[in-house]
mmCIF file of C-alpha atoms in Angstrom:
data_model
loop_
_atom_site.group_PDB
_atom_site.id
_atom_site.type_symbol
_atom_site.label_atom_id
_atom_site.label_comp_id
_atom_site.label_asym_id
_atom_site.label_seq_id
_atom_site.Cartn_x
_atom_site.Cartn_y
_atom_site.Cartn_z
ATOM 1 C CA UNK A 8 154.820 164.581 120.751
ATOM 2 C CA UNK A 9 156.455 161.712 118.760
ATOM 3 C CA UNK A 10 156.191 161.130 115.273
ATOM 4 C CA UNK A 11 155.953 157.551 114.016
ATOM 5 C CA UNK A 12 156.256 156.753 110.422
ATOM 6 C CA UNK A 13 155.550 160.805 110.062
ATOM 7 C CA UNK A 14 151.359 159.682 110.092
ATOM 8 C CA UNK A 15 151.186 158.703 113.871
ATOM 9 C CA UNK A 16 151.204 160.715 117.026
ATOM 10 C CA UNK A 17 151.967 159.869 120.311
ATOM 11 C CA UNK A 18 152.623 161.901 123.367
ATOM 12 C CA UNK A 19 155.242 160.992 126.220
ATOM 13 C CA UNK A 20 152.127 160.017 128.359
ATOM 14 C CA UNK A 21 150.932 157.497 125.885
ATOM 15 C CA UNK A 22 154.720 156.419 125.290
ATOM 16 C CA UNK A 23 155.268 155.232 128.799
ATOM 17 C CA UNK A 24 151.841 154.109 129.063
ATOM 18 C CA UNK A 25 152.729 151.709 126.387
ATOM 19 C CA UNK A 26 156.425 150.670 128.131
ATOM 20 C CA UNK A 27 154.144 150.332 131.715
ATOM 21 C CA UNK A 28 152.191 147.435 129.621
ATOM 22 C CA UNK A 29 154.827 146.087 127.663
ATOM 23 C CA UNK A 30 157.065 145.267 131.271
ATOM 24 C CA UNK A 31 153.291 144.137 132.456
ATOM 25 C CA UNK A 32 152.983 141.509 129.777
ATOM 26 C CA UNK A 33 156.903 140.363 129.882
ATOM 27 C CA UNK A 34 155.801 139.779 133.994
ATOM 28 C CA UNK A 35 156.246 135.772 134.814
ATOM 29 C CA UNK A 36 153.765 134.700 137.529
ATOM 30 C CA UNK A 37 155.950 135.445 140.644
ATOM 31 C CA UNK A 38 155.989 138.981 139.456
ATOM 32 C CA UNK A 39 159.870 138.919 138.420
ATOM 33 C CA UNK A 40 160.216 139.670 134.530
ATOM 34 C CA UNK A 41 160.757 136.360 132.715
ATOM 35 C CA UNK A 42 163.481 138.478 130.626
ATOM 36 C CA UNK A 43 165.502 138.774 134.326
ATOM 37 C CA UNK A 44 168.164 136.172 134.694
ATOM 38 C CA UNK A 45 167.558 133.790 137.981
ATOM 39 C CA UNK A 46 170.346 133.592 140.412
ATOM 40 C CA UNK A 47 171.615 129.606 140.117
ATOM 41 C CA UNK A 48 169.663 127.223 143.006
ATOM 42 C CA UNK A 49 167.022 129.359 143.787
ATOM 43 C CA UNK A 50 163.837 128.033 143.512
ATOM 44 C CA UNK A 51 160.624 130.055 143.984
ATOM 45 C CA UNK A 52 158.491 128.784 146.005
ATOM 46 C CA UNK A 53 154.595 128.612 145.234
ATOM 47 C CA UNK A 54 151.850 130.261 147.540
ATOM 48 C CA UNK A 55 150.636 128.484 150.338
ATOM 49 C CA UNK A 56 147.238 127.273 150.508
ATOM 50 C CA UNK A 57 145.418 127.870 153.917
ATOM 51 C CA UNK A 58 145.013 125.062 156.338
ATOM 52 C CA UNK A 59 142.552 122.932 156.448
ATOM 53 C CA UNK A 60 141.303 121.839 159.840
ATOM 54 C CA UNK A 61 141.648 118.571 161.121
ATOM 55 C CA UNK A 62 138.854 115.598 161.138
ATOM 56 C CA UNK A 63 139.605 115.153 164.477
ATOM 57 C CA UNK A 64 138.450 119.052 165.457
ATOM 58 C CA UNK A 65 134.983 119.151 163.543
ATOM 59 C CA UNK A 66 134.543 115.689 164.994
ATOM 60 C CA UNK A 67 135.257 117.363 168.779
ATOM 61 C CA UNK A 68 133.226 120.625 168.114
ATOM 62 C CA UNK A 69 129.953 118.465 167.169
ATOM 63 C CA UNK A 70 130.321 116.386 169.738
ATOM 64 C CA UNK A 71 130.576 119.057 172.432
ATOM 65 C CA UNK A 72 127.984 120.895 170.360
ATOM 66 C CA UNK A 73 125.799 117.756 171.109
ATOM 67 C CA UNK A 74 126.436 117.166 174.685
ATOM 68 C CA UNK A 75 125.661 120.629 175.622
ATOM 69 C CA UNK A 76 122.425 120.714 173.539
ATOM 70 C CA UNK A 77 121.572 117.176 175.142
ATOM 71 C CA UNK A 78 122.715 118.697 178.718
ATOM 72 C CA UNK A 79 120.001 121.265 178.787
ATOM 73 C CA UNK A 80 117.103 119.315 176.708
ATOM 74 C CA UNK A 81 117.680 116.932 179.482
ATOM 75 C CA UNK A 82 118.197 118.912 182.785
ATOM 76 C CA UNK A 83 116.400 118.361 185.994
ATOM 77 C CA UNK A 84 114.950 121.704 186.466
ATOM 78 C CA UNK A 85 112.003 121.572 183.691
ATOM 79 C CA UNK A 86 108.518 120.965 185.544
ATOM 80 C CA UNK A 87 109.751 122.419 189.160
ATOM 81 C CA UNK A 88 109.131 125.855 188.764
ATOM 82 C CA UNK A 89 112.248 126.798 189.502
ATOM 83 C CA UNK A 90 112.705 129.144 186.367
ATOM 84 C CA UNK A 91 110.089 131.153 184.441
ATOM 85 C CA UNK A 92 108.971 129.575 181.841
ATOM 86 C CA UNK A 93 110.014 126.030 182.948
ATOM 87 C CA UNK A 94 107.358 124.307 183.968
ATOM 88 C CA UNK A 95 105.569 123.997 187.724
ATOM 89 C CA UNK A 96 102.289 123.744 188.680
ATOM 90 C CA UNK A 97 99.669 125.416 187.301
ATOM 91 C CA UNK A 98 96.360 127.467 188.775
ATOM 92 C CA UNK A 99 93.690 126.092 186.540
ATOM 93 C CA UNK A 100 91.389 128.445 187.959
ATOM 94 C CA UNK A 101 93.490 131.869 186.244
ATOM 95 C CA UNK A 102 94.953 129.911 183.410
ATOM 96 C CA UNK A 103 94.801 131.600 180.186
ATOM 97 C CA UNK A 104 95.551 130.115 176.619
ATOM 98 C CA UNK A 105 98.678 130.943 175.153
ATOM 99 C CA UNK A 106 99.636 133.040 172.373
ATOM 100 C CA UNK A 107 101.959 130.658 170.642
ATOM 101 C CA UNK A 108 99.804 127.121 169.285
ATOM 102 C CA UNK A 109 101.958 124.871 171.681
ATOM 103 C CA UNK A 110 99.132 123.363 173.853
ATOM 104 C CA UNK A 111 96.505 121.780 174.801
ATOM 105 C CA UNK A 112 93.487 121.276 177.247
ATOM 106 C CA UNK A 113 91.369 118.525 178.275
ATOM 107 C CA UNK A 114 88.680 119.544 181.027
ATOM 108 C CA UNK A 115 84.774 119.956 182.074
ATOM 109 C CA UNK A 116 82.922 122.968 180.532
ATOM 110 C CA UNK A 117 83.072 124.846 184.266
ATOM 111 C CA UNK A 118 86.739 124.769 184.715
ATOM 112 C CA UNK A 119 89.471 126.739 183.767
ATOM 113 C CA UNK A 120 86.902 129.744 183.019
ATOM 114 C CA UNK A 121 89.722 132.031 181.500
ATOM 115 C CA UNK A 122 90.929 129.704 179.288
ATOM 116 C CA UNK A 123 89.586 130.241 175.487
ATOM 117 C CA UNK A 124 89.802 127.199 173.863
ATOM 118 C CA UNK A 125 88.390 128.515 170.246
ATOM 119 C CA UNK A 126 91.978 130.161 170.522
ATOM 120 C CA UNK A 127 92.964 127.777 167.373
ATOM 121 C CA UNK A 128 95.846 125.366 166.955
ATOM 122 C CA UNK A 129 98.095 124.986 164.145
ATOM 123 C CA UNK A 130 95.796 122.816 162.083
ATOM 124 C CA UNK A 131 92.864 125.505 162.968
ATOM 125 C CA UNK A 132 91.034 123.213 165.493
ATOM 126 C CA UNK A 133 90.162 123.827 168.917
ATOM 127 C CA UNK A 134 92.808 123.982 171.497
ATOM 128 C CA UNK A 135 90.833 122.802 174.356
ATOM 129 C CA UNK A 136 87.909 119.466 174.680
ATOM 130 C CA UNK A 137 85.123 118.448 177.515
ATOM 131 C CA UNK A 138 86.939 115.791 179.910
ATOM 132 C CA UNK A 139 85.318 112.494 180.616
ATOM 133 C CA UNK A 140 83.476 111.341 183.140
ATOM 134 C CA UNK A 141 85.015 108.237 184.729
ATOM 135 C CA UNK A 142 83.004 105.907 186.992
ATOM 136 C CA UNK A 143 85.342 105.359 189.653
ATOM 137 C CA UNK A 144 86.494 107.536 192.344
ATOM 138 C CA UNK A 145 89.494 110.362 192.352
ATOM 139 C CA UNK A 146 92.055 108.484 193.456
ATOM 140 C CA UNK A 147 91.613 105.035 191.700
ATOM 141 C CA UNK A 148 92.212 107.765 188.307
ATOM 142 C CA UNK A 149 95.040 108.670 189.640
ATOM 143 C CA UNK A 150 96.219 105.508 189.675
ATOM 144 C CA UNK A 151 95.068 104.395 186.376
ATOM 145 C CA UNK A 152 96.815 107.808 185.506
ATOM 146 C CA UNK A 153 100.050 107.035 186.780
ATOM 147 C CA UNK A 154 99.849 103.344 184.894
ATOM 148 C CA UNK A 155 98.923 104.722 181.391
ATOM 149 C CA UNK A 156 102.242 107.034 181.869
ATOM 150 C CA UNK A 157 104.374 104.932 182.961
ATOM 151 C CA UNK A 158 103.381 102.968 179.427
ATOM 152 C CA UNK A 159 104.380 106.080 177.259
ATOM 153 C CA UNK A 160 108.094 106.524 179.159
ATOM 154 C CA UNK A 161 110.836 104.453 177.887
ATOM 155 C CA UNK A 162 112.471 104.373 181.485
ATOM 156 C CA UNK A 163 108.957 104.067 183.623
ATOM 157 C CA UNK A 164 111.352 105.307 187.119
ATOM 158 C CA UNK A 165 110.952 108.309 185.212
ATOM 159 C CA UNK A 166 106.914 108.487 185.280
ATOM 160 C CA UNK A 167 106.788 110.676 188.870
ATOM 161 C CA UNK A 168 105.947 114.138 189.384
ATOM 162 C CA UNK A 169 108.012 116.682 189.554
ATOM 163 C CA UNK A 170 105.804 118.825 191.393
ATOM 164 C CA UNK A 171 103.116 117.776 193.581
ATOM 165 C CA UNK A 172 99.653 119.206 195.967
ATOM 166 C CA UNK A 173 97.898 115.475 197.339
ATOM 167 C CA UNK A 174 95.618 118.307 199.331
ATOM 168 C CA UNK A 175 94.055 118.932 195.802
ATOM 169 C CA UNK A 176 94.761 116.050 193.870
ATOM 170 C CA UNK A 177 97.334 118.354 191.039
ATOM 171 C CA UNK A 178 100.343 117.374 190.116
ATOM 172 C CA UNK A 179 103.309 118.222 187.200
ATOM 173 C CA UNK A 180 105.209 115.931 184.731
ATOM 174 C CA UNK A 181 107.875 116.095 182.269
ATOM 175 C CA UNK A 182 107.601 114.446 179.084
ATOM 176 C CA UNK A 183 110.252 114.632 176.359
ATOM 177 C CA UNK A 184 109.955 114.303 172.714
ATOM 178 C CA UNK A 185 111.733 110.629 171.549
ATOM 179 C CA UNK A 186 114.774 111.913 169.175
ATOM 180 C CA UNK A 187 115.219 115.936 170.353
ATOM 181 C CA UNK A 188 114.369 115.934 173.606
ATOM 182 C CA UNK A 189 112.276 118.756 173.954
ATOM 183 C CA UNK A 190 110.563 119.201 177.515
ATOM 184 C CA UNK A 191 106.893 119.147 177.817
ATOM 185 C CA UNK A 192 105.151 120.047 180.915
ATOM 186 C CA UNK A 193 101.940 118.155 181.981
ATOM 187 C CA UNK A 194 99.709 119.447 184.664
ATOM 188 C CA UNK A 195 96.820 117.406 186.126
ATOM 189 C CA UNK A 196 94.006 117.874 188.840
ATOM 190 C CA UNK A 197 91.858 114.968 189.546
ATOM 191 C CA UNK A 198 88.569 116.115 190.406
ATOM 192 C CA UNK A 199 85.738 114.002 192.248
ATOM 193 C CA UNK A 200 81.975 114.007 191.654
ATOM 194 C CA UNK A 201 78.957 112.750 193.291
ATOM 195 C CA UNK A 202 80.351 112.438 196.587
ATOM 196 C CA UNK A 203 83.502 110.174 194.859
ATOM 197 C CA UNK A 204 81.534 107.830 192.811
ATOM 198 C CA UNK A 205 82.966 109.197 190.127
ATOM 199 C CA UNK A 206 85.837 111.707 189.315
ATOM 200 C CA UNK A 207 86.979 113.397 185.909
ATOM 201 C CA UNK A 208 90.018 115.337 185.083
ATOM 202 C CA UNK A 209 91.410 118.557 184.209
ATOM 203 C CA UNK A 210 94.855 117.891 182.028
ATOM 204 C CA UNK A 211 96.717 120.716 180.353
ATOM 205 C CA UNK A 212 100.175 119.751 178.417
ATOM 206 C CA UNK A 213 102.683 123.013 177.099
ATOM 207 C CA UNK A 214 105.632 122.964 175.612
ATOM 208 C CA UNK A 215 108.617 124.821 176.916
ATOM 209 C CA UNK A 216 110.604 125.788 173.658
ATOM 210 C CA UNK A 217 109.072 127.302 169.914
ATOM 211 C CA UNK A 218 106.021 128.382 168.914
ATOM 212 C CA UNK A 219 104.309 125.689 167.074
ATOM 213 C CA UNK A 220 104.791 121.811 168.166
ATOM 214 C CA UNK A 221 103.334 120.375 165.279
ATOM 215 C CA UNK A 222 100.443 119.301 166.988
ATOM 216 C CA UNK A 223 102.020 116.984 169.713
ATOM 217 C CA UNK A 224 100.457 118.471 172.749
ATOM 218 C CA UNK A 225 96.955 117.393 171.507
ATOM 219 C CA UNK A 226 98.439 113.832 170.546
ATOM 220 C CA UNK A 227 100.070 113.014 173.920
ATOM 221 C CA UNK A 228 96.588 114.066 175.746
ATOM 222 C CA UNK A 229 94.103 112.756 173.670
ATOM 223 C CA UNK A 230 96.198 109.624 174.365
ATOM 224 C CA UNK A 231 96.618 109.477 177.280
ATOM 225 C CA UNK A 232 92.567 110.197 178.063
ATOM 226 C CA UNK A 233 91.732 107.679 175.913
ATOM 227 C CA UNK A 234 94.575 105.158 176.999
ATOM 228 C CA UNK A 235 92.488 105.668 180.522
ATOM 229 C CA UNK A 236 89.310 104.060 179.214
ATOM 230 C CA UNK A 237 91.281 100.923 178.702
ATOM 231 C CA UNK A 238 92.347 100.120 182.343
ATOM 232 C CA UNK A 239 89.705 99.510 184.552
ATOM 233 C CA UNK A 240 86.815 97.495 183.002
ATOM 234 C CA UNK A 241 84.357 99.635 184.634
ATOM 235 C CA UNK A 242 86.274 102.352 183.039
ATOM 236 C CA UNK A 243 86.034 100.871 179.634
ATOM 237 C CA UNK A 244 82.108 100.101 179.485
ATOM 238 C CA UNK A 245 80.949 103.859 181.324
ATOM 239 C CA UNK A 246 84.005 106.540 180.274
ATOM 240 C CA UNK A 247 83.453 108.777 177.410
ATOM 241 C CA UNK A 248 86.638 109.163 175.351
ATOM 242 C CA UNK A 249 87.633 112.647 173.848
#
């Protein structure tokens, strides 16, 4: 050990412990000791900051971001069954309600008997209501059926089924959400009664992506149903409206 002042002690460790810190402290900011002369004309250069990324990148990543999300929203294979989960047409007879909320069923009390409409929705109501009963025959609903859609699609050329069966009066449509996109499949049967003097319906709309749709299944086909009793005038004075 050292003696300092003959009343302090300190051993070789603490001694060049205390140089190590001393050099530390006389350390500029490029690590070279500010006591250390400088060669003449060199400069020392400062760190480099990382590059940012161009505008023009993050403006072409969105954009192909966007096209591909708009590219499958919008693809003509929804509604065809060509893919499970898609869309195509559906047996009314074995359907079943779903487990996700995204639905909803119009039809008469003896149809789609596996179908339990208490299953509830996301605002705890019913997920299936009785059809009407229209006074007009099977096909003349079609028709007004085709003209109320063709009123809800912003290109009406668009308003056709993607899947069809004339034998049995069902048939599948796509309908999209406005901003989004999303693809919703609508199936419908037209069904006759007393020997075609009247008919009612059977209309069932899904969506194809998430689990909840906020309750736009039950919009578009209570709107639709009702937009029916508006057509005809023998329609409006004898249809009951969901």
């Amino acid at each position: 050990t050292l003696m300092l002042d003959g009343r302090r002690r300190l051993s070789p460790l603490g001694a060049a412990a205390a140089l190590a810190f001393a050099a530390i402290a006389l350390r500029g900011p490029s690590g070279v000791s500010s006591l250390t002369p400088r060669p003449r004309g060199v400069v020392l250069s400062k760190p480099r900051s990382p590059k940012k990324q161009p505008m023009g990148g993050v403006v072409t990543t969105v954009a192909s971001g966007l096209v591909t999300y708009y590219g499958l929203m919008c693809a003509p294979l929804y509604g065809k069954g060509l893919l499970p989960g898609a869309g195509g047409l559906v047996d009314f007879e074995t359907l079943e309600a779903r487990r996700s909320p995204n639905e909803y069923l119009v039809a008469p009390k003896t149809s789609c008997p596996r179908f339990d409409g208490s299953a509830p929705l996301d605002d705890g109501g019913p997920r299936r209501a009785e059809a009407p009963v229209f006074p007009v025959p099977a096909d003349e609903l079609r028709t007004a059926f085709d003209a109320a859609l063709r009123e809800r699609y912003s290109l009406p050329r668009f308003a056709r089924p993607t899947l069809r069966d004339d034998a049995r009066r069902r048939y599948t449509y796509v309908e999209r959400t406005p901003l989004l996109r999303f693809p919703d499949i609508l199936n419908v049967q037209f069904l006759s009664l007393d020997d075609d003097r009247r008919s009612t319906l059977i209309l069932h709309s899904g969506s194809v992506y998430g689990y909840s749709d906020l309750g736009k299944n039950k919009q578009r086909v209570t709107e639709i149903v009702r937009s029916l009793t508006t057509l005809p005038t023998s329609m409006r004075r004898s249809a009951v409206t969901v």
